[in-house]
CSV table of C-alpha atoms in Angstrom, one decimal:
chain,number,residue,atom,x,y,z
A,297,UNK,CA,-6.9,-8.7,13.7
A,298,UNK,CA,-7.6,-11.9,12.1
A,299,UNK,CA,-7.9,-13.9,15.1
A,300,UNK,CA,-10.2,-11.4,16.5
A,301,UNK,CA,-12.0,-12.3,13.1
A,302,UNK,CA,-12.3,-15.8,14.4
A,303,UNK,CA,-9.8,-17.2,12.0
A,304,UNK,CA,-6.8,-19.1,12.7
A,305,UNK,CA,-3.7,-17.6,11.0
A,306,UNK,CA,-1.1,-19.9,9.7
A,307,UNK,CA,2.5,-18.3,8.8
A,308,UNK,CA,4.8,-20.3,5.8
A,309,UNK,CA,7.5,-22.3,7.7
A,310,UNK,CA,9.9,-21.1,5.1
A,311,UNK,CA,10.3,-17.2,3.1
A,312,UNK,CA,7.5,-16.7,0.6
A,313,UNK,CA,8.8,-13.6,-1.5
A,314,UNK,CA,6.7,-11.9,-4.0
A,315,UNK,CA,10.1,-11.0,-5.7
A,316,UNK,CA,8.4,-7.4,-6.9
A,317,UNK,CA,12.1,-5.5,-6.6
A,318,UNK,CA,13.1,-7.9,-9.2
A,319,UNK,CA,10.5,-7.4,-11.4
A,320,UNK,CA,10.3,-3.7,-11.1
A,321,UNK,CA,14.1,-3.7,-12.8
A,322,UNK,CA,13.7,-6.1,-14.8
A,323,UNK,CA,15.5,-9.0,-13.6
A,324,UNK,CA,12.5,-11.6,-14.5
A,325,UNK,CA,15.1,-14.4,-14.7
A,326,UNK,CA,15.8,-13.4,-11.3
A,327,UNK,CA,12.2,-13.4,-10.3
A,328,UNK,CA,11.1,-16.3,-11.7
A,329,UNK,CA,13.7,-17.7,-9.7
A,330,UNK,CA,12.4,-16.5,-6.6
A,331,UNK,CA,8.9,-16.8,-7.3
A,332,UNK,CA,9.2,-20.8,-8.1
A,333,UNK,CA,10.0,-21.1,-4.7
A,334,UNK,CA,7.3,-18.9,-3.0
A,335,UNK,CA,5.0,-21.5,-5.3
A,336,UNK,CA,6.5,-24.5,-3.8
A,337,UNK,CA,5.9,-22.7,-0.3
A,338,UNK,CA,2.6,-21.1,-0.9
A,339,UNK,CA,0.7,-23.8,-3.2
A,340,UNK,CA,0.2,-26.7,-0.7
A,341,UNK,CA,-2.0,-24.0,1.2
A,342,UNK,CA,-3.7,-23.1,-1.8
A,343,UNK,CA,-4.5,-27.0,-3.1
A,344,UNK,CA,-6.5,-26.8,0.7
A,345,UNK,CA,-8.1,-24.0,-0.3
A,346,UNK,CA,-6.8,-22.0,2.6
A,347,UNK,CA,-6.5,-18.6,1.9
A,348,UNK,CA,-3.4,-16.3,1.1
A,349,UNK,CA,-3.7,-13.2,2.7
A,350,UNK,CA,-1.4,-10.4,1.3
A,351,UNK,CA,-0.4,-7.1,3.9
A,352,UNK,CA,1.2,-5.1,1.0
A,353,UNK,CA,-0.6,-4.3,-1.3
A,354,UNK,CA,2.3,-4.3,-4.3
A,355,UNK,CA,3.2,-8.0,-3.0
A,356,UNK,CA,-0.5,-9.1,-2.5
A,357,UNK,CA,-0.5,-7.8,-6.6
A,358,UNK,CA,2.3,-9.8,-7.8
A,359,UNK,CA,0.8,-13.1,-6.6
A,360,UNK,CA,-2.9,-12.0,-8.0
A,361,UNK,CA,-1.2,-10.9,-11.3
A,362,UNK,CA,2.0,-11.1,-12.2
A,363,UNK,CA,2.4,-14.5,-11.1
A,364,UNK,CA,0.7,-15.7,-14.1
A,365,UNK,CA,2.4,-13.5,-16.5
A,366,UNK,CA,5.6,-14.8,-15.8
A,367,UNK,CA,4.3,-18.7,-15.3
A,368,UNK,CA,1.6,-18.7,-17.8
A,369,UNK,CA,1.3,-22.6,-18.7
A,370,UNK,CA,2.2,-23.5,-14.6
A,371,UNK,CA,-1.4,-23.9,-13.1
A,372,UNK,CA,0.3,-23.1,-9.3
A,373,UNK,CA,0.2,-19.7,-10.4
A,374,UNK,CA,-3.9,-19.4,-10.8
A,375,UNK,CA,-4.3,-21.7,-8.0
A,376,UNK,CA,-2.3,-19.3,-6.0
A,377,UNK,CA,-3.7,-16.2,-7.7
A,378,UNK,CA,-7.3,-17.3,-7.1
A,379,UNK,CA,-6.4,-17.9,-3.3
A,380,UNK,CA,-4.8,-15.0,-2.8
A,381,UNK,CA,-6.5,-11.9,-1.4
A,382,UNK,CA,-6.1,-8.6,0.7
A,383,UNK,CA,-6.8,-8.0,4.4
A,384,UNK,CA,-9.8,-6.4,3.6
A,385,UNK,CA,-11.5,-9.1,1.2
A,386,UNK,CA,-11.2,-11.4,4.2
A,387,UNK,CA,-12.7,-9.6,6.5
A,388,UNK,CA,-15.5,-7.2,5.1
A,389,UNK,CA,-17.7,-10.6,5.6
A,390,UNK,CA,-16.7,-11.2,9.2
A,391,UNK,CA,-18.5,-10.1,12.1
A,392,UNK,CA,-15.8,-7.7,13.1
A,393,UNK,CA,-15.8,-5.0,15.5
A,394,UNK,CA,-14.5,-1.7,14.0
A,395,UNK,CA,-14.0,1.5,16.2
A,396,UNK,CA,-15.8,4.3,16.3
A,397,UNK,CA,-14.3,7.4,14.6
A,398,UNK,CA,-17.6,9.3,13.9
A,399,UNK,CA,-16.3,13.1,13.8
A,400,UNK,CA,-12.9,11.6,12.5
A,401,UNK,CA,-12.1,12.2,8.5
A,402,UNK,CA,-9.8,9.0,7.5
A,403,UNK,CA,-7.9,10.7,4.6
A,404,UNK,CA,-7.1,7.8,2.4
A,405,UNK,CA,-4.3,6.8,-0.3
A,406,UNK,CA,-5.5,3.5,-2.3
A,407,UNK,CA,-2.1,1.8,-3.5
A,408,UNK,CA,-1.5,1.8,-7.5
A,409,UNK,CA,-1.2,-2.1,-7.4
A,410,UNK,CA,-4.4,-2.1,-5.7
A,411,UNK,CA,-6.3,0.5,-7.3
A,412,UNK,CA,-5.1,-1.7,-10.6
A,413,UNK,CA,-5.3,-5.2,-10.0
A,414,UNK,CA,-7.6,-5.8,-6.7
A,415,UNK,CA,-9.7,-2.7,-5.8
A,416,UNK,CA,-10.5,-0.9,-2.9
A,417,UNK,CA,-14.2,-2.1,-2.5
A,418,UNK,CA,-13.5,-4.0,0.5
A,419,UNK,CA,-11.6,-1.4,2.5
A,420,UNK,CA,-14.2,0.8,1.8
A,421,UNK,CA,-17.0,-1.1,3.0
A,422,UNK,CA,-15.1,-1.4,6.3
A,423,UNK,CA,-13.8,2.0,6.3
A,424,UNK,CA,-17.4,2.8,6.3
A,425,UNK,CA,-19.0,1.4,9.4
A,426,UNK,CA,-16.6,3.5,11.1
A,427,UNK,CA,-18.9,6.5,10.9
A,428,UNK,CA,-15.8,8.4,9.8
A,429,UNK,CA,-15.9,10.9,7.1
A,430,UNK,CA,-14.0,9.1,4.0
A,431,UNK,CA,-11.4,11.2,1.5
A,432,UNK,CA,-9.9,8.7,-0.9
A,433,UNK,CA,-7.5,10.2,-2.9
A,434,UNK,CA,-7.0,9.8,-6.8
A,435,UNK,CA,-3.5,8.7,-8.2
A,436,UNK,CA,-0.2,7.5,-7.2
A,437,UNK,CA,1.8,8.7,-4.7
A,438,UNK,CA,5.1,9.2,-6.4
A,439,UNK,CA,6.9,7.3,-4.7
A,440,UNK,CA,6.2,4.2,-6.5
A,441,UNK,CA,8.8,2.0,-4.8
A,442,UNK,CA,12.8,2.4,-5.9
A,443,UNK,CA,11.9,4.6,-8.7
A,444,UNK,CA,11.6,7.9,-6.3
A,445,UNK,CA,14.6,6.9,-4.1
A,446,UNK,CA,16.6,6.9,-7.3
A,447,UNK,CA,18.9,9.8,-8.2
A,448,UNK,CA,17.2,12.0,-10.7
A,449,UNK,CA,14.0,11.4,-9.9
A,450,UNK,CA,13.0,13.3,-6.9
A,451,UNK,CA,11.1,16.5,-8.7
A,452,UNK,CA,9.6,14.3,-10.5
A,453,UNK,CA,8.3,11.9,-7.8
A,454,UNK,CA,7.2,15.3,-5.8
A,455,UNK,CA,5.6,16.6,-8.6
A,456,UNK,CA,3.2,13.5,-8.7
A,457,UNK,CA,2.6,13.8,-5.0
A,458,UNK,CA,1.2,16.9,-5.7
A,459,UNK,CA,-1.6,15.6,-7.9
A,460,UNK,CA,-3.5,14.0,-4.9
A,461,UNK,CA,-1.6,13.2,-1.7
A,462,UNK,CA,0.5,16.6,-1.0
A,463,UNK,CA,-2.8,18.3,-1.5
A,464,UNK,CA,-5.2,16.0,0.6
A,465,UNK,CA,-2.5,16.1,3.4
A,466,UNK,CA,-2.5,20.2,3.9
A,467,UNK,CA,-5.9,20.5,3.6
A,468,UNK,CA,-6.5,17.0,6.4
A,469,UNK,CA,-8.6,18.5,9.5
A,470,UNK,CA,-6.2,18.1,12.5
A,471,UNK,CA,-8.0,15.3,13.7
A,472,UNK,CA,-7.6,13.4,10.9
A,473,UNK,CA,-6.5,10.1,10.1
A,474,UNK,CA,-4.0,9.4,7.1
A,475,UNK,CA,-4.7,5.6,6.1
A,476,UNK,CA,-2.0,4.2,3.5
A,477,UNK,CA,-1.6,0.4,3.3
A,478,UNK,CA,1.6,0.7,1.2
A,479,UNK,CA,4.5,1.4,2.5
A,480,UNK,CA,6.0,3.0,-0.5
A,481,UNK,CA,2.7,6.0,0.3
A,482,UNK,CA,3.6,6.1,3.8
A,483,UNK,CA,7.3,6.4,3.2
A,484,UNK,CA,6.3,9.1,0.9
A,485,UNK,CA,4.1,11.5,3.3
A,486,UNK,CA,6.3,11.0,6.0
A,487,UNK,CA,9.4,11.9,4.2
A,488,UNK,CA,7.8,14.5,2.3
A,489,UNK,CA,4.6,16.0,4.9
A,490,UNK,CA,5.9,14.5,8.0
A,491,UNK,CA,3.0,13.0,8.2
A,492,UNK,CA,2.9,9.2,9.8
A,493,UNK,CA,0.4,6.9,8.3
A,494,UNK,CA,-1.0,3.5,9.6
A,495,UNK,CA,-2.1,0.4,7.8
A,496,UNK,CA,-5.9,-0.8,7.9
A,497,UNK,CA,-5.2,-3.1,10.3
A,498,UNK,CA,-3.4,-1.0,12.9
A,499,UNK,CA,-6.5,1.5,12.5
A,500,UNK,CA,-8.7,-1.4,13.3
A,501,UNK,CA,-7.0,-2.4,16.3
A,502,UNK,CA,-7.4,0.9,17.5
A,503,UNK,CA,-4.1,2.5,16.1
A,504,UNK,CA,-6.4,6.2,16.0
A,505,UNK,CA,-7.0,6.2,19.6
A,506,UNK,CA,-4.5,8.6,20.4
A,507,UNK,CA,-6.5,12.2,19.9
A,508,UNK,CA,-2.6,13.7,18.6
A,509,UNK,CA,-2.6,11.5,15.6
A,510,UNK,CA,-3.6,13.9,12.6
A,511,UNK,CA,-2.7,13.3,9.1
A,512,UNK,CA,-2.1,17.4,8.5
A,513,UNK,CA,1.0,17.6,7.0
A,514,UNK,CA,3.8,19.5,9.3
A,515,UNK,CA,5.7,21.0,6.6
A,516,UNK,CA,6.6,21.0,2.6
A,517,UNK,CA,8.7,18.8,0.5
A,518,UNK,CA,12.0,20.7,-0.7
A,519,UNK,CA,13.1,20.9,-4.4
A,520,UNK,CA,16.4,19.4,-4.6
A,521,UNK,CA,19.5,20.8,-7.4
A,522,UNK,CA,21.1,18.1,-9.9
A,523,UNK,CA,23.5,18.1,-6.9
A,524,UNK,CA,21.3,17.3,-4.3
A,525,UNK,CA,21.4,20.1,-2.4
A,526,UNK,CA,17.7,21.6,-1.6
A,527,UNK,CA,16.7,24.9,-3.9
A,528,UNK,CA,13.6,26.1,-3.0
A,529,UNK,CA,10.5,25.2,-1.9
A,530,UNK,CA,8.1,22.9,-4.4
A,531,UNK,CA,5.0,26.0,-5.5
A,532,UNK,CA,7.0,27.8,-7.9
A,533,UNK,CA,6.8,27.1,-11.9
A,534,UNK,CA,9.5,24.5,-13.3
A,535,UNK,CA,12.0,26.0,-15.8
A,536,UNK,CA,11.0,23.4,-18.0
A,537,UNK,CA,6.9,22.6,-18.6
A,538,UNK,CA,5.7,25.4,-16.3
A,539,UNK,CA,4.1,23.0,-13.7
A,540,UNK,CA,3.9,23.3,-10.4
Protein backbone atom coordinates (compact mmCIF):
# COMPACT_ATOMS: atom_id res chain seq x y z
CA UNK A 1 0.00 0.00 0.00
CA UNK A 2 2.80 2.31 0.58
CA UNK A 3 4.58 1.82 -2.41
CA UNK A 4 1.46 2.21 -4.35
CA UNK A 5 1.61 5.55 -2.27
CA UNK A 6 4.85 6.40 -4.09
CA UNK A 7 6.92 5.90 -1.01
CA UNK A 8 9.84 3.69 -0.59
CA UNK A 9 9.42 1.41 2.49
CA UNK A 10 12.47 0.54 4.48
CA UNK A 11 12.19 -2.52 7.10
CA UNK A 12 14.83 -2.37 10.52
CA UNK A 13 17.62 -4.86 9.63
CA UNK A 14 17.33 -6.00 13.26
CA UNK A 15 13.77 -6.70 15.70
CA UNK A 16 12.28 -3.39 16.76
CA UNK A 17 9.73 -4.45 19.68
CA UNK A 18 7.37 -2.07 21.20
CA UNK A 19 7.69 -4.45 24.31
CA UNK A 20 3.65 -3.62 25.12
CA UNK A 21 3.23 -7.40 26.72
CA UNK A 22 5.74 -6.25 29.17
CA UNK A 23 4.27 -3.23 30.09
CA UNK A 24 0.77 -4.37 30.25
CA UNK A 25 2.03 -6.83 33.41
CA UNK A 26 4.11 -4.79 34.72
CA UNK A 27 7.48 -5.87 34.03
CA UNK A 28 8.89 -2.16 33.04
CA UNK A 29 12.41 -3.36 33.99
CA UNK A 30 11.78 -5.79 31.45
CA UNK A 31 10.56 -3.24 28.92
CA UNK A 32 12.82 -0.80 29.30
CA UNK A 33 15.11 -3.40 28.49
CA UNK A 34 13.60 -4.14 25.30
CA UNK A 35 12.70 -0.82 24.37
CA UNK A 36 16.54 0.51 24.63
CA UNK A 37 17.18 -1.57 21.96
CA UNK A 38 14.18 -0.87 19.59
CA UNK A 39 15.70 2.97 20.17
CA UNK A 40 19.09 1.98 19.09
CA UNK A 41 17.30 0.29 16.06
CA UNK A 42 14.70 2.77 15.32
CA UNK A 43 16.43 6.26 16.18
CA UNK A 44 19.05 6.48 13.32
CA UNK A 45 15.83 6.54 11.00
CA UNK A 46 14.33 9.03 13.10
CA UNK A 47 17.63 11.53 13.31
CA UNK A 48 16.84 11.38 9.10
CA UNK A 49 13.64 12.32 9.67
CA UNK A 50 12.32 9.25 7.99
CA UNK A 51 9.18 8.20 9.18
CA UNK A 52 8.13 5.27 11.56
CA UNK A 53 5.14 3.88 10.49
CA UNK A 54 3.23 1.69 13.12
CA UNK A 55 0.59 -1.40 11.75
CA UNK A 56 -0.83 -2.06 15.27
CA UNK A 57 -2.26 0.29 16.70
CA UNK A 58 -1.32 -0.74 20.59
CA UNK A 59 2.51 -0.95 19.31
CA UNK A 60 2.23 2.31 17.10
CA UNK A 61 0.95 3.76 20.90
CA UNK A 62 3.74 2.65 22.88
CA UNK A 63 6.35 4.39 20.73
CA UNK A 64 4.03 7.72 20.52
CA UNK A 65 3.50 7.53 24.34
CA UNK A 66 4.86 5.29 26.51
CA UNK A 67 8.17 5.55 25.22
CA UNK A 68 8.62 8.72 26.95
CA UNK A 69 7.11 7.79 30.14
CA UNK A 70 9.44 5.21 30.73
CA UNK A 71 12.65 7.32 29.21
CA UNK A 72 11.64 10.69 30.20
CA UNK A 73 15.20 12.54 30.37
CA UNK A 74 16.43 10.15 26.95
CA UNK A 75 15.66 12.59 23.98
CA UNK A 76 15.47 9.25 21.51
CA UNK A 77 12.23 8.72 22.86
CA UNK A 78 10.60 12.18 21.46
CA UNK A 79 12.63 11.97 18.50
CA UNK A 80 11.10 8.59 17.96
CA UNK A 81 7.71 9.60 19.30
CA UNK A 82 7.50 12.68 17.00
CA UNK A 83 8.41 10.37 13.96
CA UNK A 84 6.32 7.81 14.60
CA UNK A 85 2.85 7.57 13.05
CA UNK A 86 -0.06 5.28 11.88
CA UNK A 87 -0.75 3.92 8.36
CA UNK A 88 -3.35 6.28 7.93
CA UNK A 89 -1.47 9.62 8.95
CA UNK A 90 0.88 8.75 6.15
CA UNK A 91 -1.31 8.34 3.69
CA UNK A 92 -4.50 10.57 3.97
CA UNK A 93 -2.13 13.21 2.11
CA UNK A 94 -1.13 10.99 -0.75
CA UNK A 95 -2.77 10.76 -3.92
CA UNK A 96 -4.00 7.28 -3.29
CA UNK A 97 -6.45 5.31 -5.00
CA UNK A 98 -9.15 3.90 -2.70
CA UNK A 99 -11.95 1.44 -3.94
CA UNK A 100 -15.16 2.03 -4.43
CA UNK A 101 -17.58 0.59 -1.77
CA UNK A 102 -20.55 3.00 -2.32
CA UNK A 103 -23.65 0.72 -1.19
CA UNK A 104 -21.13 -0.99 1.32
CA UNK A 105 -21.47 0.00 5.29
CA UNK A 106 -17.68 -0.41 6.71
CA UNK A 107 -18.68 -1.20 10.38
CA UNK A 108 -15.70 0.10 12.20
CA UNK A 109 -13.86 -0.66 15.72
CA UNK A 110 -11.27 2.28 16.50
CA UNK A 111 -8.55 0.59 18.85
CA UNK A 112 -8.43 1.94 22.63
CA UNK A 113 -4.64 2.89 22.12
CA UNK A 114 -5.72 4.71 19.24
CA UNK A 115 -8.86 6.28 20.18
CA UNK A 116 -6.47 7.49 23.30
CA UNK A 117 -3.18 8.44 22.15
CA UNK A 118 -3.33 9.07 18.18
CA UNK A 119 -7.01 9.43 16.88
CA UNK A 120 -8.90 8.13 14.26
CA UNK A 121 -9.10 11.40 12.08
CA UNK A 122 -6.98 10.05 9.42
CA UNK A 123 -8.67 6.70 8.88
CA UNK A 124 -11.68 8.48 8.69
CA UNK A 125 -10.80 10.82 6.09
CA UNK A 126 -9.83 7.87 3.95
CA UNK A 127 -12.56 5.64 5.00
CA UNK A 128 -14.58 8.39 3.53
CA UNK A 129 -13.73 8.77 -0.08
CA UNK A 130 -14.81 5.35 -0.24
CA UNK A 131 -18.42 6.39 -0.65
CA UNK A 132 -19.19 3.68 1.98
CA UNK A 133 -21.63 4.19 4.69
CA UNK A 134 -19.32 4.68 7.98
CA UNK A 135 -20.41 3.04 11.64
CA UNK A 136 -17.63 3.70 14.08
CA UNK A 137 -18.26 2.08 17.12
CA UNK A 138 -17.78 3.59 20.75
CA UNK A 139 -15.58 1.77 23.35
CA UNK A 140 -13.28 -1.09 23.71
CA UNK A 141 -13.67 -4.30 22.53
CA UNK A 142 -13.02 -6.35 25.58
CA UNK A 143 -10.55 -8.04 24.58
CA UNK A 144 -7.96 -5.69 25.44
CA UNK A 145 -4.96 -7.84 24.81
CA UNK A 146 -3.96 -10.84 27.56
CA UNK A 147 -6.38 -9.48 29.93
CA UNK A 148 -9.52 -11.43 28.19
CA UNK A 149 -7.53 -14.53 27.44
CA UNK A 150 -6.88 -14.80 31.16
CA UNK A 151 -8.82 -17.11 33.37
CA UNK A 152 -11.52 -15.29 35.16
CA UNK A 153 -12.10 -12.83 32.89
CA UNK A 154 -14.13 -13.97 30.11
CA UNK A 155 -17.81 -12.64 31.31
CA UNK A 156 -16.27 -9.85 31.91
CA UNK A 157 -14.42 -9.29 28.61
CA UNK A 158 -18.02 -10.37 26.91
CA UNK A 159 -19.82 -8.16 28.87
CA UNK A 160 -17.75 -5.17 27.44
CA UNK A 161 -18.18 -6.41 23.91
CA UNK A 162 -21.54 -5.96 24.36
CA UNK A 163 -21.40 -2.16 24.89
CA UNK A 164 -20.50 -1.49 21.14
CA UNK A 165 -19.02 -4.27 19.08
CA UNK A 166 -21.45 -7.49 19.83
CA UNK A 167 -24.13 -5.01 19.06
CA UNK A 168 -22.79 -3.24 15.82
CA UNK A 169 -21.94 -6.85 14.59
CA UNK A 170 -25.76 -8.33 14.73
CA UNK A 171 -27.23 -5.48 13.51
CA UNK A 172 -24.10 -5.23 10.24
CA UNK A 173 -26.13 -5.38 6.77
CA UNK A 174 -24.83 -8.55 5.16
CA UNK A 175 -22.83 -6.79 2.86
CA UNK A 176 -20.94 -5.20 5.25
CA UNK A 177 -17.54 -4.69 6.02
CA UNK A 178 -16.03 -5.13 9.61
CA UNK A 179 -12.74 -2.95 9.69
CA UNK A 180 -10.55 -3.53 13.00
CA UNK A 181 -6.86 -2.49 12.85
CA UNK A 182 -6.09 -4.33 16.13
CA UNK A 183 -5.66 -7.53 16.39
CA UNK A 184 -6.72 -7.90 19.90
CA UNK A 185 -10.74 -6.45 18.19
CA UNK A 186 -10.44 -8.85 15.41
CA UNK A 187 -9.38 -11.75 17.65
CA UNK A 188 -12.31 -10.73 19.70
CA UNK A 189 -15.28 -10.72 16.88
CA UNK A 190 -13.99 -13.66 15.38
CA UNK A 191 -13.76 -15.72 18.47
CA UNK A 192 -16.82 -14.34 19.82
CA UNK A 193 -19.33 -13.32 16.31
CA UNK A 194 -17.38 -15.38 13.94
CA UNK A 195 -16.99 -12.66 12.26
CA UNK A 196 -13.45 -12.03 10.23
CA UNK A 197 -12.15 -8.50 10.15
CA UNK A 198 -9.40 -6.92 7.98
CA UNK A 199 -6.97 -4.23 8.60
CA UNK A 200 -7.10 -0.72 6.65
CA UNK A 201 -4.70 -1.71 4.50
CA UNK A 202 -5.98 -5.04 3.34
CA UNK A 203 -9.40 -3.01 2.63
CA UNK A 204 -7.48 -0.64 0.59
CA UNK A 205 -5.89 -3.14 -1.49
CA UNK A 206 -9.03 -4.49 -2.27
CA UNK A 207 -9.42 -7.01 0.65
CA UNK A 208 -13.72 -6.22 0.28
CA UNK A 209 -13.85 -7.45 -3.17
CA UNK A 210 -15.24 -10.59 -2.48
CA UNK A 211 -19.32 -9.88 -2.45
CA UNK A 212 -19.36 -12.97 0.69
CA UNK A 213 -17.38 -10.88 3.00
CA UNK A 214 -19.99 -9.40 5.62
CA UNK A 215 -19.25 -8.38 8.98
CA UNK A 216 -22.84 -9.91 10.40
CA UNK A 217 -22.05 -11.85 13.07
CA UNK A 218 -22.72 -15.83 12.54
CA UNK A 219 -23.54 -16.64 15.99
CA UNK A 220 -23.35 -15.56 20.00
CA UNK A 221 -20.56 -15.59 22.42
CA UNK A 222 -21.26 -18.41 25.26
CA UNK A 223 -21.17 -17.67 29.07
CA UNK A 224 -18.61 -19.83 30.48
CA UNK A 225 -18.91 -21.51 34.45
CA UNK A 226 -15.91 -20.85 37.02
CA UNK A 227 -14.96 -24.25 35.43
CA UNK A 228 -14.87 -23.35 32.07
CA UNK A 229 -17.49 -25.23 30.85
CA UNK A 230 -20.19 -22.95 28.68
CA UNK A 231 -23.62 -22.10 30.70
CA UNK A 232 -25.81 -20.35 28.75
CA UNK A 233 -26.03 -18.00 26.22
CA UNK A 234 -24.74 -14.17 27.12
CA UNK A 235 -28.79 -12.04 27.16
CA UNK A 236 -29.85 -13.19 30.47
CA UNK A 237 -29.33 -10.97 33.83
CA UNK A 238 -25.99 -11.74 35.82
CA UNK A 239 -26.62 -13.10 39.32
CA UNK A 240 -24.55 -10.41 40.52
CA UNK A 241 -25.21 -6.46 39.11
CA UNK A 242 -28.16 -7.46 36.95
CA UNK A 243 -26.42 -6.63 33.58
CA UNK A 244 -26.79 -8.02 30.63
Amino acid sequence: MLEAAGFEVLLPESQACCGLTLISTGQLDAARARLTHTMEVLVPYAQKGVPIVGIEPSCTAVLRSDLKDLFPDDTRASLIAARTSTIAEVLVESDIDVPDLSGRTIVVQPHCHQHSVMGFAADRKILERTGATIRELAGCCGLAGNFGMEAGHYEVSVAVAENALLPGLRDAPENSIFLADGYSCRTQANDLAEVQGMTLSQLLTGGAASVEYSARAKRLPVARTEAGAPASMIGAPCEKCACT
